[in-house]
């Protein structure tokens, strides 16, 4: 019952009949995607041929009008010949389906066991940003004082190793309030159930008096498709500071010598 389909009376070229002779019926899919229309005929229809245009109705069904579903706009023409072959009180039918050709005409006969097929596409996406915080002790922090790198990693023989072709961002500087934010990371429904790891490090600069933080902050991201076009990406700290802070310490020192002069009058100073 997730998707709905219509069969409408049409002429042999697939034009929907309006007024006298108009007919339309709707059904929803069964399990495994099966779609079946129930049409009734009697002895007055024997020898007649009827045409029906079959299409999907995106406005009905439990998954109607969903922005995260790309509905099929395919249409098919069904040709039904009504017969009374055995004259036993039960009619039989010859049903042929046609798809459109390159000229949008219903000339492509579906042979064998082929029946009209409607393919819909579901999509979901999520975008996140990795963030961290810069703390500078004993000195006022300014925007751009320090830079940071981040990359997708995986554990290889117990060591965090960059993923070849994986996401990365480099030379990202801190804001005046210490905030650090890296470029977007995008996920799609294909990432459902997957876990990703990213490592953030600080670039060691050359500023005098600064003790740089050399930690390797590893962020774990668990991705889940909510099956409604949205996704959840939960971030936790796998390794490193739980508050995601990089703390540098400024210190200054200087050694001096105090000097004076000794004067000895009326005698030689030794």
Short mmCIF file of N, CA and C in Angstrom, two decimals, residues 14-143:
data_model
loop_
_atom_site.label_atom_id
_atom_site.label_comp_id
_atom_site.label_asym_id
_atom_site.label_seq_id
_atom_site.Cartn_x
_atom_site.Cartn_y
_atom_site.Cartn_z
N UNK A 14 -3.17 5.51 -26.78
CA UNK A 14 -2.84 5.85 -25.40
C UNK A 14 -3.46 7.13 -24.91
N UNK A 15 -4.37 7.71 -25.68
CA UNK A 15 -5.05 8.93 -25.24
C UNK A 15 -6.18 8.54 -24.29
N UNK A 16 -6.24 9.19 -23.14
CA UNK A 16 -7.25 8.87 -22.14
C UNK A 16 -8.64 9.28 -22.63
N UNK A 17 -9.59 8.39 -22.48
CA UNK A 17 -10.96 8.64 -22.92
C UNK A 17 -11.70 9.45 -21.85
N UNK A 18 -12.34 10.50 -22.27
CA UNK A 18 -13.17 11.31 -21.36
C UNK A 18 -14.61 11.23 -21.83
N UNK A 19 -15.53 11.63 -20.95
CA UNK A 19 -16.95 11.58 -21.32
C UNK A 19 -17.43 10.14 -21.37
N UNK A 20 -18.26 9.82 -22.38
CA UNK A 20 -18.76 8.45 -22.54
C UNK A 20 -17.59 7.49 -22.75
N UNK A 21 -17.63 6.42 -22.03
CA UNK A 21 -16.56 5.43 -22.15
C UNK A 21 -15.41 5.66 -21.18
N UNK A 22 -15.46 6.76 -20.44
CA UNK A 22 -14.39 7.03 -19.48
C UNK A 22 -14.42 6.00 -18.35
N UNK A 23 -13.24 5.61 -17.93
CA UNK A 23 -13.14 4.62 -16.85
C UNK A 23 -11.79 4.79 -16.18
N UNK A 24 -11.79 4.68 -14.85
CA UNK A 24 -10.54 4.78 -14.12
C UNK A 24 -10.64 3.97 -12.84
N UNK A 25 -9.59 3.25 -12.52
CA UNK A 25 -9.54 2.50 -11.27
C UNK A 25 -8.13 2.62 -10.69
N UNK A 26 -8.06 2.62 -9.37
CA UNK A 26 -6.78 2.78 -8.69
C UNK A 26 -6.54 1.63 -7.72
N UNK A 27 -5.28 1.23 -7.60
CA UNK A 27 -4.88 0.20 -6.64
C UNK A 27 -3.54 0.60 -6.05
N UNK A 28 -3.20 -0.02 -4.93
CA UNK A 28 -1.87 0.16 -4.36
C UNK A 28 -1.10 -1.15 -4.48
N UNK A 29 0.20 -1.05 -4.37
CA UNK A 29 1.04 -2.24 -4.52
C UNK A 29 0.86 -3.22 -3.37
N UNK A 30 1.04 -4.48 -3.68
CA UNK A 30 1.05 -5.53 -2.67
C UNK A 30 2.49 -5.81 -2.27
N UNK A 31 2.70 -6.82 -1.44
CA UNK A 31 4.05 -7.19 -1.05
C UNK A 31 4.88 -7.55 -2.28
N UNK A 32 6.18 -7.34 -2.18
CA UNK A 32 7.13 -7.61 -3.27
C UNK A 32 6.89 -6.72 -4.48
N UNK A 33 6.10 -5.66 -4.30
CA UNK A 33 5.90 -4.70 -5.39
C UNK A 33 4.87 -5.10 -6.42
N UNK A 34 4.13 -6.15 -6.17
CA UNK A 34 3.14 -6.61 -7.14
C UNK A 34 1.97 -5.62 -7.23
N UNK A 35 1.57 -5.31 -8.46
CA UNK A 35 0.44 -4.41 -8.71
C UNK A 35 -0.57 -5.16 -9.59
N UNK A 36 -1.81 -5.24 -9.16
CA UNK A 36 -2.82 -5.93 -9.95
C UNK A 36 -4.14 -5.18 -9.99
N UNK A 37 -4.67 -5.01 -11.19
CA UNK A 37 -5.97 -4.36 -11.37
C UNK A 37 -7.05 -5.43 -11.59
N UNK A 38 -8.23 -5.20 -11.04
CA UNK A 38 -9.36 -6.12 -11.23
C UNK A 38 -10.37 -5.46 -12.16
N UNK A 39 -10.53 -6.06 -13.34
CA UNK A 39 -11.45 -5.54 -14.35
C UNK A 39 -12.51 -6.59 -14.66
N UNK A 40 -13.75 -6.18 -14.81
CA UNK A 40 -14.84 -7.13 -15.03
C UNK A 40 -15.42 -6.99 -16.44
N UNK A 41 -15.73 -8.14 -17.05
CA UNK A 41 -16.34 -8.18 -18.38
C UNK A 41 -17.46 -9.21 -18.37
N UNK A 42 -18.36 -9.09 -19.37
CA UNK A 42 -19.42 -10.08 -19.51
C UNK A 42 -19.54 -10.47 -20.97
N UNK A 43 -20.60 -11.23 -21.30
CA UNK A 43 -20.73 -11.77 -22.65
C UNK A 43 -20.85 -10.68 -23.71
N UNK A 44 -21.29 -9.49 -23.31
CA UNK A 44 -21.40 -8.40 -24.29
C UNK A 44 -20.04 -7.90 -24.74
N UNK A 45 -19.00 -8.25 -23.99
CA UNK A 45 -17.66 -7.78 -24.33
C UNK A 45 -16.89 -8.78 -25.19
N UNK A 46 -17.46 -9.95 -25.41
CA UNK A 46 -16.75 -10.98 -26.18
C UNK A 46 -16.41 -10.45 -27.58
N UNK A 47 -15.16 -10.60 -27.97
CA UNK A 47 -14.70 -10.15 -29.28
C UNK A 47 -14.23 -8.71 -29.31
N UNK A 48 -14.44 -7.99 -28.22
CA UNK A 48 -14.02 -6.58 -28.17
C UNK A 48 -12.58 -6.45 -27.67
N UNK A 49 -11.96 -5.35 -28.03
CA UNK A 49 -10.61 -5.02 -27.57
C UNK A 49 -10.66 -3.70 -26.82
N UNK A 50 -10.05 -3.69 -25.65
CA UNK A 50 -10.04 -2.49 -24.80
C UNK A 50 -8.60 -2.09 -24.51
N UNK A 51 -8.42 -0.79 -24.33
CA UNK A 51 -7.08 -0.26 -24.02
C UNK A 51 -7.13 0.50 -22.69
N UNK A 52 -6.06 0.36 -21.94
CA UNK A 52 -5.97 1.05 -20.64
C UNK A 52 -4.57 1.65 -20.50
N UNK A 53 -4.54 2.90 -20.06
CA UNK A 53 -3.26 3.55 -19.79
C UNK A 53 -2.93 3.35 -18.31
N UNK A 54 -1.79 2.74 -18.05
CA UNK A 54 -1.37 2.44 -16.67
C UNK A 54 -0.26 3.40 -16.26
N UNK A 55 -0.44 4.02 -15.10
CA UNK A 55 0.54 5.00 -14.62
C UNK A 55 0.60 4.98 -13.10
N UNK A 56 1.63 5.58 -12.55
CA UNK A 56 1.73 5.71 -11.10
C UNK A 56 1.10 7.02 -10.66
N UNK A 57 0.43 6.99 -9.51
CA UNK A 57 -0.19 8.19 -8.95
C UNK A 57 0.58 8.58 -7.69
N UNK A 58 1.41 9.59 -7.80
CA UNK A 58 2.27 9.98 -6.67
C UNK A 58 1.51 10.67 -5.55
N UNK A 59 0.22 10.94 -5.78
CA UNK A 59 -0.57 11.65 -4.76
C UNK A 59 -1.32 10.71 -3.83
N UNK A 60 -1.19 9.41 -4.04
CA UNK A 60 -1.92 8.44 -3.21
C UNK A 60 -0.95 7.37 -2.73
N UNK A 61 -1.42 6.59 -1.73
CA UNK A 61 -0.56 5.59 -1.11
C UNK A 61 0.05 6.15 0.17
N UNK A 62 0.56 5.27 1.00
CA UNK A 62 1.12 5.73 2.28
C UNK A 62 2.42 6.51 2.11
N UNK A 63 3.04 6.39 0.96
CA UNK A 63 4.26 7.17 0.68
C UNK A 63 4.00 8.19 -0.42
N UNK A 64 2.82 8.79 -0.37
CA UNK A 64 2.47 9.80 -1.37
C UNK A 64 3.12 11.14 -1.05
N UNK A 65 3.45 11.86 -2.12
CA UNK A 65 3.92 13.24 -2.01
C UNK A 65 5.13 13.41 -1.08
N UNK A 66 6.05 12.48 -1.15
CA UNK A 66 7.25 12.57 -0.31
C UNK A 66 8.38 13.22 -1.11
N UNK A 67 8.94 14.26 -0.54
CA UNK A 67 10.00 14.99 -1.24
C UNK A 67 11.25 14.16 -1.44
N UNK A 68 11.41 13.14 -0.62
CA UNK A 68 12.62 12.33 -0.70
C UNK A 68 12.47 11.12 -1.63
N UNK A 69 11.33 11.04 -2.34
CA UNK A 69 11.13 9.97 -3.31
C UNK A 69 10.97 10.56 -4.70
N UNK A 70 11.71 10.03 -5.64
CA UNK A 70 11.58 10.41 -7.05
C UNK A 70 10.65 9.39 -7.70
N UNK A 71 9.43 9.80 -7.97
CA UNK A 71 8.41 8.89 -8.48
C UNK A 71 8.60 8.63 -9.98
N UNK A 72 8.16 7.47 -10.39
CA UNK A 72 8.26 7.12 -11.81
C UNK A 72 7.20 7.86 -12.61
N UNK A 73 7.62 8.38 -13.76
CA UNK A 73 6.65 9.00 -14.66
C UNK A 73 6.42 8.14 -15.91
N UNK A 74 6.83 6.87 -15.83
CA UNK A 74 6.60 5.97 -16.95
C UNK A 74 5.10 5.66 -17.08
N UNK A 75 4.67 5.43 -18.31
CA UNK A 75 3.30 5.00 -18.57
C UNK A 75 3.33 3.83 -19.56
N UNK A 76 2.32 2.97 -19.46
CA UNK A 76 2.24 1.81 -20.34
C UNK A 76 0.81 1.68 -20.86
N UNK A 77 0.70 1.11 -22.04
CA UNK A 77 -0.61 0.88 -22.64
C UNK A 77 -0.90 -0.61 -22.61
N UNK A 78 -2.02 -0.98 -21.97
CA UNK A 78 -2.44 -2.38 -21.92
C UNK A 78 -3.55 -2.61 -22.94
N UNK A 79 -3.39 -3.63 -23.76
CA UNK A 79 -4.39 -4.01 -24.76
C UNK A 79 -5.05 -5.31 -24.30
N UNK A 80 -6.36 -5.30 -24.12
CA UNK A 80 -7.07 -6.47 -23.61
C UNK A 80 -8.09 -6.94 -24.65
N UNK A 81 -7.92 -8.17 -25.14
CA UNK A 81 -8.89 -8.80 -26.04
C UNK A 81 -9.72 -9.78 -25.23
N UNK A 82 -11.04 -9.61 -25.29
CA UNK A 82 -11.93 -10.47 -24.53
C UNK A 82 -12.37 -11.65 -25.40
N UNK A 83 -12.21 -12.88 -24.86
CA UNK A 83 -12.53 -14.08 -25.62
C UNK A 83 -13.44 -15.02 -24.81
N UNK A 84 -14.08 -15.91 -25.53
CA UNK A 84 -14.86 -16.98 -24.90
C UNK A 84 -14.48 -18.28 -25.62
N UNK A 85 -13.24 -18.66 -25.42
CA UNK A 85 -12.66 -19.76 -26.19
C UNK A 85 -13.35 -21.09 -25.93
N UNK A 86 -13.57 -21.41 -24.68
CA UNK A 86 -14.08 -22.74 -24.33
C UNK A 86 -15.59 -22.80 -24.17
N UNK A 87 -16.25 -21.66 -24.21
CA UNK A 87 -17.71 -21.61 -24.08
C UNK A 87 -18.19 -22.38 -22.85
N UNK A 88 -17.50 -22.16 -21.75
CA UNK A 88 -17.85 -22.86 -20.51
C UNK A 88 -18.34 -21.91 -19.42
N UNK A 89 -18.67 -20.71 -19.82
CA UNK A 89 -19.17 -19.72 -18.87
C UNK A 89 -18.08 -18.86 -18.26
N UNK A 90 -16.85 -19.13 -18.63
CA UNK A 90 -15.73 -18.34 -18.11
C UNK A 90 -14.99 -17.70 -19.28
N UNK A 91 -14.89 -16.38 -19.24
CA UNK A 91 -14.20 -15.67 -20.31
C UNK A 91 -12.68 -15.79 -20.13
N UNK A 92 -11.98 -15.68 -21.24
CA UNK A 92 -10.53 -15.62 -21.17
C UNK A 92 -10.06 -14.39 -21.93
N UNK A 93 -8.80 -14.05 -21.73
CA UNK A 93 -8.31 -12.77 -22.23
C UNK A 93 -6.93 -12.91 -22.86
N UNK A 94 -6.67 -12.05 -23.78
CA UNK A 94 -5.32 -11.91 -24.34
C UNK A 94 -4.86 -10.49 -24.02
N UNK A 95 -3.84 -10.38 -23.13
CA UNK A 95 -3.37 -9.07 -22.67
C UNK A 95 -1.97 -8.81 -23.21
N UNK A 96 -1.80 -7.65 -23.82
CA UNK A 96 -0.50 -7.24 -24.35
C UNK A 96 -0.18 -5.87 -23.79
N UNK A 97 1.07 -5.71 -23.35
CA UNK A 97 1.52 -4.42 -22.80
C UNK A 97 2.48 -3.75 -23.78
N UNK A 98 2.35 -2.43 -23.84
CA UNK A 98 3.24 -1.66 -24.72
C UNK A 98 3.89 -0.52 -23.93
N UNK A 99 5.18 -0.32 -24.18
CA UNK A 99 5.90 0.83 -23.64
C UNK A 99 6.12 1.84 -24.76
N UNK A 100 6.53 3.03 -24.38
CA UNK A 100 6.76 4.06 -25.38
C UNK A 100 8.08 3.84 -26.13
N UNK A 101 8.08 4.24 -27.39
CA UNK A 101 9.32 4.24 -28.15
C UNK A 101 9.94 5.63 -28.06
N UNK A 102 10.98 5.87 -28.83
CA UNK A 102 11.68 7.16 -28.77
C UNK A 102 10.81 8.32 -29.25
N UNK A 103 9.73 8.00 -29.94
CA UNK A 103 8.81 9.04 -30.43
C UNK A 103 7.60 9.19 -29.53
N UNK A 104 7.67 8.60 -28.32
CA UNK A 104 6.58 8.66 -27.35
C UNK A 104 5.31 7.97 -27.85
N UNK A 105 5.47 6.98 -28.69
CA UNK A 105 4.32 6.20 -29.15
C UNK A 105 4.42 4.81 -28.54
N UNK A 106 3.25 4.21 -28.25
CA UNK A 106 3.21 2.91 -27.58
C UNK A 106 3.35 1.78 -28.60
N UNK A 107 4.58 1.55 -29.00
CA UNK A 107 4.86 0.53 -30.03
C UNK A 107 5.78 -0.58 -29.53
N UNK A 108 6.37 -0.40 -28.36
CA UNK A 108 7.34 -1.38 -27.86
C UNK A 108 6.60 -2.43 -27.05
N UNK A 109 6.41 -3.60 -27.64
CA UNK A 109 5.67 -4.66 -26.96
C UNK A 109 6.55 -5.32 -25.90
N UNK A 110 5.98 -5.50 -24.71
CA UNK A 110 6.68 -6.22 -23.64
C UNK A 110 6.45 -7.70 -23.85
N UNK A 111 7.50 -8.42 -24.15
CA UNK A 111 7.36 -9.83 -24.50
C UNK A 111 7.73 -10.73 -23.33
N UNK A 112 7.45 -12.01 -23.51
CA UNK A 112 7.78 -12.98 -22.47
C UNK A 112 6.96 -12.73 -21.22
N UNK A 113 7.66 -12.72 -20.11
CA UNK A 113 7.00 -12.50 -18.81
C UNK A 113 7.06 -11.04 -18.38
N UNK A 114 7.46 -10.17 -19.29
CA UNK A 114 7.62 -8.77 -18.93
C UNK A 114 6.26 -8.11 -18.71
N UNK A 115 6.18 -7.33 -17.65
CA UNK A 115 4.99 -6.54 -17.34
C UNK A 115 5.45 -5.12 -17.06
N UNK A 116 4.52 -4.17 -17.06
CA UNK A 116 4.90 -2.78 -16.75
C UNK A 116 5.66 -2.69 -15.42
N UNK A 117 6.72 -1.94 -15.43
CA UNK A 117 7.57 -1.79 -14.23
C UNK A 117 7.75 -0.31 -13.92
N UNK A 118 7.57 0.03 -12.65
CA UNK A 118 7.70 1.41 -12.20
C UNK A 118 8.81 1.48 -11.15
N UNK A 119 9.84 2.23 -11.43
CA UNK A 119 10.98 2.32 -10.52
C UNK A 119 11.01 3.69 -9.85
N UNK A 120 10.91 3.68 -8.54
CA UNK A 120 11.03 4.91 -7.75
C UNK A 120 12.39 4.92 -7.06
N UNK A 121 12.89 6.10 -6.79
CA UNK A 121 14.20 6.22 -6.15
C UNK A 121 14.08 7.00 -4.85
N UNK A 122 14.54 6.38 -3.78
CA UNK A 122 14.55 7.01 -2.47
C UNK A 122 15.93 7.64 -2.23
N UNK A 123 15.95 8.81 -1.62
CA UNK A 123 17.23 9.44 -1.31
C UNK A 123 17.17 10.11 0.06
N UNK A 124 18.28 10.06 0.76
CA UNK A 124 18.41 10.73 2.05
C UNK A 124 19.82 11.28 2.13
N UNK A 125 19.98 12.35 2.89
CA UNK A 125 21.31 12.95 2.99
C UNK A 125 21.47 13.67 4.32
N UNK A 126 22.72 13.84 4.69
CA UNK A 126 23.06 14.51 5.94
C UNK A 126 24.41 15.19 5.77
N UNK A 127 24.50 16.41 6.27
CA UNK A 127 25.76 17.16 6.23
C UNK A 127 26.16 17.53 7.65
N UNK A 128 27.42 17.27 7.99
CA UNK A 128 27.93 17.64 9.30
C UNK A 128 29.20 18.45 9.16
N UNK A 129 29.60 19.07 10.25
CA UNK A 129 30.89 19.75 10.34
C UNK A 129 31.61 19.26 11.58
N UNK A 130 32.87 18.92 11.42
CA UNK A 130 33.70 18.61 12.58
C UNK A 130 34.10 19.93 13.24
N UNK A 131 34.05 19.96 14.56
CA UNK A 131 34.43 21.18 15.28
C UNK A 131 35.38 20.84 16.42
N UNK A 132 36.10 21.83 16.86
CA UNK A 132 36.99 21.69 18.02
C UNK A 132 37.13 23.08 18.64
N UNK A 133 37.93 23.17 19.69
CA UNK A 133 38.08 24.44 20.40
C UNK A 133 39.56 24.69 20.68
N UNK A 134 39.98 25.95 20.49
CA UNK A 134 41.35 26.35 20.78
C UNK A 134 41.39 27.12 22.10
N UNK A 135 42.24 26.69 23.01
CA UNK A 135 42.43 27.37 24.29
C UNK A 135 43.88 27.80 24.37
N UNK A 136 44.10 29.08 24.69
CA UNK A 136 45.46 29.61 24.84
C UNK A 136 45.60 30.19 26.25
N UNK A 137 46.47 29.59 27.00
CA UNK A 137 46.66 30.02 28.39
C UNK A 137 47.77 31.06 28.48
N UNK A 138 47.56 32.05 29.37
CA UNK A 138 48.55 33.09 29.68
C UNK A 138 48.76 34.10 28.57
N UNK A 139 47.82 34.11 27.62
CA UNK A 139 47.96 35.07 26.52
C UNK A 139 46.60 35.21 25.84
N UNK A 140 46.31 36.39 25.30
CA UNK A 140 45.04 36.62 24.62
C UNK A 140 45.04 35.96 23.24
N UNK A 141 44.00 35.19 22.96
CA UNK A 141 43.88 34.48 21.68
C UNK A 141 43.26 35.41 20.64
N UNK A 142 43.82 35.38 19.45
CA UNK A 142 43.30 36.16 18.32
C UNK A 142 42.92 35.22 17.19
N UNK A 143 42.03 35.67 16.32
CA UNK A 143 41.62 34.85 15.17
C UNK A 143 42.83 34.57 14.30
#
